[in-house]
PDB file of N, CA and C in Angstrom:
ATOM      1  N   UNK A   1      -0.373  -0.161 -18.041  1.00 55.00           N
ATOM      2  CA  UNK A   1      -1.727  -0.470 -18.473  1.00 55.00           C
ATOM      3  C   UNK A   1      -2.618  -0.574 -17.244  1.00 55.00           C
ATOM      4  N   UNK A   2      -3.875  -0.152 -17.249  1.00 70.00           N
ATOM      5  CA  UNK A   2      -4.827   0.378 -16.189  1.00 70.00           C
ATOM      6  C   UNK A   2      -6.063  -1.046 -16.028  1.00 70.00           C
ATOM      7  N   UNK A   3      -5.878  -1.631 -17.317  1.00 81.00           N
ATOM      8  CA  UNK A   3      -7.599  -2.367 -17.580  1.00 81.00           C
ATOM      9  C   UNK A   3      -6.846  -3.639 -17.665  1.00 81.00           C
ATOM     10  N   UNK A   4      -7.438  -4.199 -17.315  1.00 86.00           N
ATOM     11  CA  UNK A   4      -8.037  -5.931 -16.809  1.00 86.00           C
ATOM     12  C   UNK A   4      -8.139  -6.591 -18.069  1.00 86.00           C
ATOM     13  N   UNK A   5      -7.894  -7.609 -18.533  1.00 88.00           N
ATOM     14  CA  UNK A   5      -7.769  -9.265 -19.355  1.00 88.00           C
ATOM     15  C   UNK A   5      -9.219  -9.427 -18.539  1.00 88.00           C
ATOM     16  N   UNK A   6     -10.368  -9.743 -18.786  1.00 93.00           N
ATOM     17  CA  UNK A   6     -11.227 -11.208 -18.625  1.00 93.00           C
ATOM     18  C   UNK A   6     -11.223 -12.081 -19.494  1.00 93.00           C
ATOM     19  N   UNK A   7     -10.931 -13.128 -18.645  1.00 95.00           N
ATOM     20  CA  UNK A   7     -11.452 -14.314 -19.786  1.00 95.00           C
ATOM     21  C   UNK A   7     -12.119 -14.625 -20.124  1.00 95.00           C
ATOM     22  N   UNK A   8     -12.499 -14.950 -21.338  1.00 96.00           N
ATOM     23  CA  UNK A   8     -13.402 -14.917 -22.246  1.00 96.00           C
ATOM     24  C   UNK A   8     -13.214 -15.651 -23.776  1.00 96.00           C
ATOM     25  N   UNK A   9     -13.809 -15.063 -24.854  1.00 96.00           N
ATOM     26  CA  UNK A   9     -13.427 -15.417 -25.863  1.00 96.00           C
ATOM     27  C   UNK A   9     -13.663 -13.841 -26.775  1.00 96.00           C
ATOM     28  N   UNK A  10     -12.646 -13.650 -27.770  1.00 96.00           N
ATOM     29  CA  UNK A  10     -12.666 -12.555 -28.614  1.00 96.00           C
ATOM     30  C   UNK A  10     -12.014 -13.073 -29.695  1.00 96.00           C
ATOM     31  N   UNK A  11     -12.612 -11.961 -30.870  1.00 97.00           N
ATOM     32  CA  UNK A  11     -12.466 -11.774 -31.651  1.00 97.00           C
ATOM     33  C   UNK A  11     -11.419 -10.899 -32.127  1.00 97.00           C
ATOM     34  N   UNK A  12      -9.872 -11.048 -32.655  1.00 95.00           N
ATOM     35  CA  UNK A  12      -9.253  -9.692 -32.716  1.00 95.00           C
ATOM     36  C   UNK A  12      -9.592  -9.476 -34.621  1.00 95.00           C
ATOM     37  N   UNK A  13      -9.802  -8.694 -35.060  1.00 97.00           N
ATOM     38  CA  UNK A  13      -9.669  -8.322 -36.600  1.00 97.00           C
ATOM     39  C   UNK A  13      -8.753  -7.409 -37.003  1.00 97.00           C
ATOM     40  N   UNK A  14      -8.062  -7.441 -38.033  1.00 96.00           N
ATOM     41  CA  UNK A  14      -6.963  -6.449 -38.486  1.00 96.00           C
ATOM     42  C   UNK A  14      -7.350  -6.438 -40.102  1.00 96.00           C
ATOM     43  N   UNK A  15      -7.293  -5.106 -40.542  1.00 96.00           N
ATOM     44  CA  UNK A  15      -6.852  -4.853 -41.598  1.00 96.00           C
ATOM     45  C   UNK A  15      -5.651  -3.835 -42.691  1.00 96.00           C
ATOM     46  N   UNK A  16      -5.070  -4.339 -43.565  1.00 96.00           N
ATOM     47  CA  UNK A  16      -4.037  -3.825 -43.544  1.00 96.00           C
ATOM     48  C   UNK A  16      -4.122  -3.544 -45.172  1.00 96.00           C
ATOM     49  N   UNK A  17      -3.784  -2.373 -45.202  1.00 96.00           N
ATOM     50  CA  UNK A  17      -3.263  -1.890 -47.154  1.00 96.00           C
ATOM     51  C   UNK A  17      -2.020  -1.349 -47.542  1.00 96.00           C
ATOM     52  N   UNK A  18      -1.416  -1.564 -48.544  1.00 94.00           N
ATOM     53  CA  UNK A  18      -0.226  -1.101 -48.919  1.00 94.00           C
ATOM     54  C   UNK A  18      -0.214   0.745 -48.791  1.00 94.00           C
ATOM     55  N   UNK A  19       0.629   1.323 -49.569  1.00 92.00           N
ATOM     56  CA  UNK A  19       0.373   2.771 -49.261  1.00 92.00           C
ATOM     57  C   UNK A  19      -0.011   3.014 -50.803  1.00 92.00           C
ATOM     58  N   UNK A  20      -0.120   2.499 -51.903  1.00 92.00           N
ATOM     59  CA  UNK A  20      -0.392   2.427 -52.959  1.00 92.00           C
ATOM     60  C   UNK A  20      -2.154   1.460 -53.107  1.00 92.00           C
ATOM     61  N   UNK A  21      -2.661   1.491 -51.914  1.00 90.00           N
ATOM     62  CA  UNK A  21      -3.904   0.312 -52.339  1.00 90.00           C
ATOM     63  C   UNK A  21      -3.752  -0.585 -53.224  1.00 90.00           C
ATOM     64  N   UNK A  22      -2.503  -1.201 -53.699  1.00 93.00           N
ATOM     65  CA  UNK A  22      -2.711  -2.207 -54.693  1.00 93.00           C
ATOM     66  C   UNK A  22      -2.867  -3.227 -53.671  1.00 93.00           C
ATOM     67  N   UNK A  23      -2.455  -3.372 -52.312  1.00 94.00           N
ATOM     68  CA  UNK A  23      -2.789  -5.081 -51.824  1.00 94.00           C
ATOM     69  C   UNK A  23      -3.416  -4.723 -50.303  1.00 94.00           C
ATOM     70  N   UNK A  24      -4.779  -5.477 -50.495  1.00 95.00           N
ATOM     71  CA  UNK A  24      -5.374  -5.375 -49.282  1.00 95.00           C
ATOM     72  C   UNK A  24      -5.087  -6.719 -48.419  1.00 95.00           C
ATOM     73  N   UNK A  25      -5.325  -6.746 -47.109  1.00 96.00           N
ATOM     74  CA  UNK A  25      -5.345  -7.741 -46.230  1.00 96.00           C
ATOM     75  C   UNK A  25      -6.274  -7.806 -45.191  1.00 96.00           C
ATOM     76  N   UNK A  26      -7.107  -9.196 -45.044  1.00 96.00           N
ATOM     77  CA  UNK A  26      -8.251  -8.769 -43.714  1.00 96.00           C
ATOM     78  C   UNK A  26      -7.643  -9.893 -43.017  1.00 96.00           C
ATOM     79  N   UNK A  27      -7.673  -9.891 -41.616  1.00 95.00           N
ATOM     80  CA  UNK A  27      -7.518 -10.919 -41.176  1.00 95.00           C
ATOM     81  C   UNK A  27      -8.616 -11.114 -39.561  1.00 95.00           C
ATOM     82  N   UNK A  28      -9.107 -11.933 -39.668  1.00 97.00           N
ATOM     83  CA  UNK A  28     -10.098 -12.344 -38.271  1.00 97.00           C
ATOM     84  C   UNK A  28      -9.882 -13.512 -37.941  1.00 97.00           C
ATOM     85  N   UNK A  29      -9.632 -13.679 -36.622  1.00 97.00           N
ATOM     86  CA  UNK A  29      -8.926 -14.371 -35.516  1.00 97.00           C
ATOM     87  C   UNK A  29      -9.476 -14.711 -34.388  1.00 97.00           C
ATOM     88  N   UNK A  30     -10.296 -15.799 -34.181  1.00 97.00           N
ATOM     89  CA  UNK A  30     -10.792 -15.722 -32.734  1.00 97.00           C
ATOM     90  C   UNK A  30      -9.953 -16.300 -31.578  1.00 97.00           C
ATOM     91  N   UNK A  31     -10.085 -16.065 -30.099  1.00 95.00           N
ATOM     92  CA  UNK A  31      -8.910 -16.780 -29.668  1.00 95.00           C
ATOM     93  C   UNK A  31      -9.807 -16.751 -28.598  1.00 95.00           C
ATOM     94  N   UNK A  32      -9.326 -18.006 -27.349  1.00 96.00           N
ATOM     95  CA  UNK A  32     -10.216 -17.827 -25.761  1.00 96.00           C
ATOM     96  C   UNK A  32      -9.093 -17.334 -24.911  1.00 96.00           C
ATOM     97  N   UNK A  33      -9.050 -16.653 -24.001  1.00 95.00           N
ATOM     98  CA  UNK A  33      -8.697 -16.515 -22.615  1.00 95.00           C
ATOM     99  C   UNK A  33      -8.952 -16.973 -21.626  1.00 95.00           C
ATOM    100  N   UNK A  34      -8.166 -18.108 -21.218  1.00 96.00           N
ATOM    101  CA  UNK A  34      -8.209 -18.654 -20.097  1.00 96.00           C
ATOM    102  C   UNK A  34      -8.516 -18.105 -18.536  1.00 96.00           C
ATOM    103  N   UNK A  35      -8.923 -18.119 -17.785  1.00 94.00           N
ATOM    104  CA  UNK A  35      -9.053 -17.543 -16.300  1.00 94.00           C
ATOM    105  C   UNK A  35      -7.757 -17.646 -15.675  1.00 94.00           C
ATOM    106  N   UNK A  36      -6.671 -18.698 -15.919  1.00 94.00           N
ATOM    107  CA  UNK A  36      -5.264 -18.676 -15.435  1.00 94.00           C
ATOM    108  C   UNK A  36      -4.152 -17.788 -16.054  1.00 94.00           C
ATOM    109  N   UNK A  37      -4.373 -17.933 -17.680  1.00 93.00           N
ATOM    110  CA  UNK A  37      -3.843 -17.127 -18.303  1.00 93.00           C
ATOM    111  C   UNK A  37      -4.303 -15.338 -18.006  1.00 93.00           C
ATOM    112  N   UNK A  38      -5.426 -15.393 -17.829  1.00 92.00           N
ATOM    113  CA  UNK A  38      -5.866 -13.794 -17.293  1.00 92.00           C
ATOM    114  C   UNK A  38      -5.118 -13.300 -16.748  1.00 92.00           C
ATOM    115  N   UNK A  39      -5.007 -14.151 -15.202  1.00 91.00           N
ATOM    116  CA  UNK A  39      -4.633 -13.891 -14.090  1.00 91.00           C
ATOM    117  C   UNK A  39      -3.015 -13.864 -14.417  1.00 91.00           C
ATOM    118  N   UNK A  40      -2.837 -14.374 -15.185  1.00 91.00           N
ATOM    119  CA  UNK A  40      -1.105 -14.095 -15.292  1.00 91.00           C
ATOM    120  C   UNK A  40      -0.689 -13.040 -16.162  1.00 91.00           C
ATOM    121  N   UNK A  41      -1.377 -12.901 -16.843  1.00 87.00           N
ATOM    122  CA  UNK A  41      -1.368 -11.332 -18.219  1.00 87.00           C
ATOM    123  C   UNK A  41      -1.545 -10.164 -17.317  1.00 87.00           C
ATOM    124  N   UNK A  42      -2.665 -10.582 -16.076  1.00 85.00           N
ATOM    125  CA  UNK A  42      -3.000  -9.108 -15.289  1.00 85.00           C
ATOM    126  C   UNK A  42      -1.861  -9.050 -14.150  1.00 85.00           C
ATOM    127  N   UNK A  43      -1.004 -10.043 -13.485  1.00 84.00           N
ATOM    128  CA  UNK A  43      -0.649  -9.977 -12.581  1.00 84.00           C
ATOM    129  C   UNK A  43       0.847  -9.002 -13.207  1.00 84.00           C
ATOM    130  N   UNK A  44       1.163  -9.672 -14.560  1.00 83.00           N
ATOM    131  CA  UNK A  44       2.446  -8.687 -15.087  1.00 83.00           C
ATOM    132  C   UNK A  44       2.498  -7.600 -16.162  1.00 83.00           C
ATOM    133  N   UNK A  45       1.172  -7.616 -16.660  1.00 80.00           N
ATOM    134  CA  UNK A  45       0.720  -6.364 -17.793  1.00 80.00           C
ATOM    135  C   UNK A  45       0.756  -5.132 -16.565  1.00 80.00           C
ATOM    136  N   UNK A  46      -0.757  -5.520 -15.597  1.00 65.00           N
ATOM    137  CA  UNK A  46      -1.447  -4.273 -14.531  1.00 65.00           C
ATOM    138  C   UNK A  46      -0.622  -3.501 -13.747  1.00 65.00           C
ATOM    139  N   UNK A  47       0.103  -2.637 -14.149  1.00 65.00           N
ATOM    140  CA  UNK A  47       1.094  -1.904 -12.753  1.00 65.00           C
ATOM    141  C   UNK A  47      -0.026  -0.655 -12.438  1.00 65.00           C
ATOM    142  N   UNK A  48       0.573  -0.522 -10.697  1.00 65.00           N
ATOM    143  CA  UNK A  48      -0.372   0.190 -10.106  1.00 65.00           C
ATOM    144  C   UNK A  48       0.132   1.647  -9.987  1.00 65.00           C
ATOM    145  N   UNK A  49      -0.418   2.714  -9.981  1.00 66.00           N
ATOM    146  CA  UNK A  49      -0.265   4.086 -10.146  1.00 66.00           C
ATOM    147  C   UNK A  49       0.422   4.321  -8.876  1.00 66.00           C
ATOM    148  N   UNK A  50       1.767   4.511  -9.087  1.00 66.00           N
ATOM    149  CA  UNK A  50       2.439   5.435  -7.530  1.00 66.00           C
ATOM    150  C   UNK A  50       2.219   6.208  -7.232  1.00 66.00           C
ATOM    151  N   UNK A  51       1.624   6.775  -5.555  1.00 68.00           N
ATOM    152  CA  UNK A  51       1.438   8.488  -5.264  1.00 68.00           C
ATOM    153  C   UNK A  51       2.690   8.985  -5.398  1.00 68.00           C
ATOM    154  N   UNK A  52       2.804  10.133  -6.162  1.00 76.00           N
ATOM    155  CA  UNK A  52       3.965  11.027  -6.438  1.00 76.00           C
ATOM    156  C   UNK A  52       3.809  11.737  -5.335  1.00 76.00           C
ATOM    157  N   UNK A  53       5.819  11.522  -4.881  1.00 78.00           N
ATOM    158  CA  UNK A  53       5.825  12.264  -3.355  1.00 78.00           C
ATOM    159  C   UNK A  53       6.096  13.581  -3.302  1.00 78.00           C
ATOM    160  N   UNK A  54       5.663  14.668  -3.182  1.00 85.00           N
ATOM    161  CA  UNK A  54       5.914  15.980  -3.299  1.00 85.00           C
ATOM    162  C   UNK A  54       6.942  16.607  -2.245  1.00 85.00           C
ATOM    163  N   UNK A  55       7.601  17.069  -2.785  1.00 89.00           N
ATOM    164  CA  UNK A  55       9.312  17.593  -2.511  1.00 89.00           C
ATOM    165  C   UNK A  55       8.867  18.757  -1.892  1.00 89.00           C
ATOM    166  N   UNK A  56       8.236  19.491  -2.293  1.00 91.00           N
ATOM    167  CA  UNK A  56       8.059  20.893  -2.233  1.00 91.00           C
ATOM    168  C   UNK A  56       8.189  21.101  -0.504  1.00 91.00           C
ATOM    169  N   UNK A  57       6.810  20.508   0.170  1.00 92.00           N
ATOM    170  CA  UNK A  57       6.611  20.783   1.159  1.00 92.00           C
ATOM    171  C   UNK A  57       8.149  20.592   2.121  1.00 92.00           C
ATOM    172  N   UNK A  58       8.588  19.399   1.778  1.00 93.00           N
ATOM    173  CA  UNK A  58       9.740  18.911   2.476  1.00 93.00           C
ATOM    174  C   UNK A  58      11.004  20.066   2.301  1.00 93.00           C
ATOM    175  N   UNK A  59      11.243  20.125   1.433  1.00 95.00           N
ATOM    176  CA  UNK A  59      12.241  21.766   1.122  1.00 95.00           C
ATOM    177  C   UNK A  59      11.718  22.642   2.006  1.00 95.00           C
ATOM    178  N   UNK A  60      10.782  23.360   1.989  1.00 96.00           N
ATOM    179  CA  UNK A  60      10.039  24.488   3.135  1.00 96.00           C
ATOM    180  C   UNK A  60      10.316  23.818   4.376  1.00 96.00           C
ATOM    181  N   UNK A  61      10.393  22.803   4.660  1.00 96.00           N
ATOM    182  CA  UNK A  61      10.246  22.739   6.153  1.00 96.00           C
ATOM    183  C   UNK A  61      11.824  22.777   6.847  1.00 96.00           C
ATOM    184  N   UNK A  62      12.557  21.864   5.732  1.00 97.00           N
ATOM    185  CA  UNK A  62      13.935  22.168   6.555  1.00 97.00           C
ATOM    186  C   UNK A  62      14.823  23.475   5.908  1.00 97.00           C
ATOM    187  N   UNK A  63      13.646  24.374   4.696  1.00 97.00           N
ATOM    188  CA  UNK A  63      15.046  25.151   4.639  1.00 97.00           C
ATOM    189  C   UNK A  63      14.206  26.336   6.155  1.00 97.00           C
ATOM    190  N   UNK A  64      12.762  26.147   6.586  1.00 97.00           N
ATOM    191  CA  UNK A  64      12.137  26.831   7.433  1.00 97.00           C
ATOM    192  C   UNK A  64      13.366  26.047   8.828  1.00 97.00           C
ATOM    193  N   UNK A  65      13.603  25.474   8.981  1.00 98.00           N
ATOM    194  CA  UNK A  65      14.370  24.627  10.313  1.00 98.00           C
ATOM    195  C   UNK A  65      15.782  25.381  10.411  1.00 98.00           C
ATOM    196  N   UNK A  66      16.491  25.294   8.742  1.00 98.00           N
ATOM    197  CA  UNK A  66      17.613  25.799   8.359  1.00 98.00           C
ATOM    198  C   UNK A  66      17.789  27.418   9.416  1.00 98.00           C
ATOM    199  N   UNK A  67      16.835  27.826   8.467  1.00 98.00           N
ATOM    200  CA  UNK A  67      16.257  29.507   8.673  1.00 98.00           C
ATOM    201  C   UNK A  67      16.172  29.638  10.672  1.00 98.00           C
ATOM    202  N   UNK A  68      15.704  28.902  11.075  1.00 97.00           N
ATOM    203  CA  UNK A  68      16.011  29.285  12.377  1.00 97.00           C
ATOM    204  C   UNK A  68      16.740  28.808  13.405  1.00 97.00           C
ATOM    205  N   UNK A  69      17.275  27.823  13.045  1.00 97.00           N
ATOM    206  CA  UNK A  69      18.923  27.215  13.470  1.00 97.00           C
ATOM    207  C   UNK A  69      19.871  28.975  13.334  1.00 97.00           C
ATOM    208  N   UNK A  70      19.888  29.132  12.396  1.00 96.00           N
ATOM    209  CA  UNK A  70      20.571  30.229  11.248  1.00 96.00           C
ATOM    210  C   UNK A  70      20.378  31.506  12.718  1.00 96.00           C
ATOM    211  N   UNK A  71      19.429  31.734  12.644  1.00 96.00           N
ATOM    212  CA  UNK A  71      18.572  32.880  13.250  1.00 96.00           C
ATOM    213  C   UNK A  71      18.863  32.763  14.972  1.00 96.00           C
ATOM    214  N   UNK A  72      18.717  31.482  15.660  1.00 95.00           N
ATOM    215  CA  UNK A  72      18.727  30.685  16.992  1.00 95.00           C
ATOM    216  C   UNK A  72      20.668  31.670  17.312  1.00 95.00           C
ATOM    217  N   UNK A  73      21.088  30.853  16.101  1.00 94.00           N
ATOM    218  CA  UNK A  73      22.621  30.741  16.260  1.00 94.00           C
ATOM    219  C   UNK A  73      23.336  32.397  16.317  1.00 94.00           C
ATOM    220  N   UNK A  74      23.002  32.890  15.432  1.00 93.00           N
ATOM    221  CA  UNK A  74      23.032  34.175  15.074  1.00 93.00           C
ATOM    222  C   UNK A  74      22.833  35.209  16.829  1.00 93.00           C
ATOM    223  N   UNK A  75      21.211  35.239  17.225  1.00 91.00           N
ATOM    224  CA  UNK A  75      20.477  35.751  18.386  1.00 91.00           C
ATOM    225  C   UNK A  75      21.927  35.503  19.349  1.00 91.00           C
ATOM    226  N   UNK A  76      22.088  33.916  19.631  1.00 90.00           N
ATOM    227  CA  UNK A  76      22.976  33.537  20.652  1.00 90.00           C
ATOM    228  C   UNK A  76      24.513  34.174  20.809  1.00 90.00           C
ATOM    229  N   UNK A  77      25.157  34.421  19.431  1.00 88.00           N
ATOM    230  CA  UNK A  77      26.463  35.301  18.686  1.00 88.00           C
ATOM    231  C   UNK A  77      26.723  36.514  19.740  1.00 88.00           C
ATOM    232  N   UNK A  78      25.152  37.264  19.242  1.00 86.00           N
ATOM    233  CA  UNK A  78      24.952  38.379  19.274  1.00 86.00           C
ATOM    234  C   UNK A  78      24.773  38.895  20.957  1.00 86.00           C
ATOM    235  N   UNK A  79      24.488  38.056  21.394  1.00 86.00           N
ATOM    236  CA  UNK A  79      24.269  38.240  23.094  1.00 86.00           C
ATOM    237  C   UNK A  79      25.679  37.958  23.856  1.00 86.00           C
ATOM    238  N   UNK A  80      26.359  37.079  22.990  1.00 84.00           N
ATOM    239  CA  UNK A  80      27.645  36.651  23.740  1.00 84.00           C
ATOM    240  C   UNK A  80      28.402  37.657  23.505  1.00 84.00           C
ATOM    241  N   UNK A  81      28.858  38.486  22.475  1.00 81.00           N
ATOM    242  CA  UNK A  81      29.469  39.892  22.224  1.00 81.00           C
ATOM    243  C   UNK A  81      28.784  41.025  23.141  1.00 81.00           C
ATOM    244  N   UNK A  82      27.668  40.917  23.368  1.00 72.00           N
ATOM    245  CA  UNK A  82      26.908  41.723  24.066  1.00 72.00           C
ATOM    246  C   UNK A  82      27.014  42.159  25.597  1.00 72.00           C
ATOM    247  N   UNK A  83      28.167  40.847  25.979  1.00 64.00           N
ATOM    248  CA  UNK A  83      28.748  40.709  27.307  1.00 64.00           C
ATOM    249  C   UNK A  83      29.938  41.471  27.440  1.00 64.00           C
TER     250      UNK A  83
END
């Protein structure tokens, strides 16, 4: 959840019907919110959005590292036969 508790006072209302409309229900409810209670609804409701760490780049770089280890090792092979 993204949004904030202030404290305050509200009103919640509900209404409810069977699936046949034979029985209706209203119900209105006022309630206060405390400034302590806020602060404790927001401190464990509010989680904060993680930056998602992108893989991608990190793959390219060591399979790019891989790739010339690979290539380094290979060059070096090739010169030592070359003797």
């Amino acid at each position: 959840n993204k949004k904030k508790i202030d404290p305050g006072t509200y009103m919640l209302t509900v209404d409810a019907t069977t699936e046949n409309n034979q029985k209706k229900w209203h119900l209105a409810k006022t309630f206060t919110i405390k400034p302590e209670n806020a602060k404790k609804i927001n401190d464990e409701a509010i989680t904060e959005e993680k930056a998602e760490v992108s893989y991608l780049p990190m793959i390219i770089g060591i399979g790019g590292l891989l790739l010339g280890i690979i290539v380094f090792l290979s060059y070096k092979l090739f010169q030592q036969k070359g003797r």
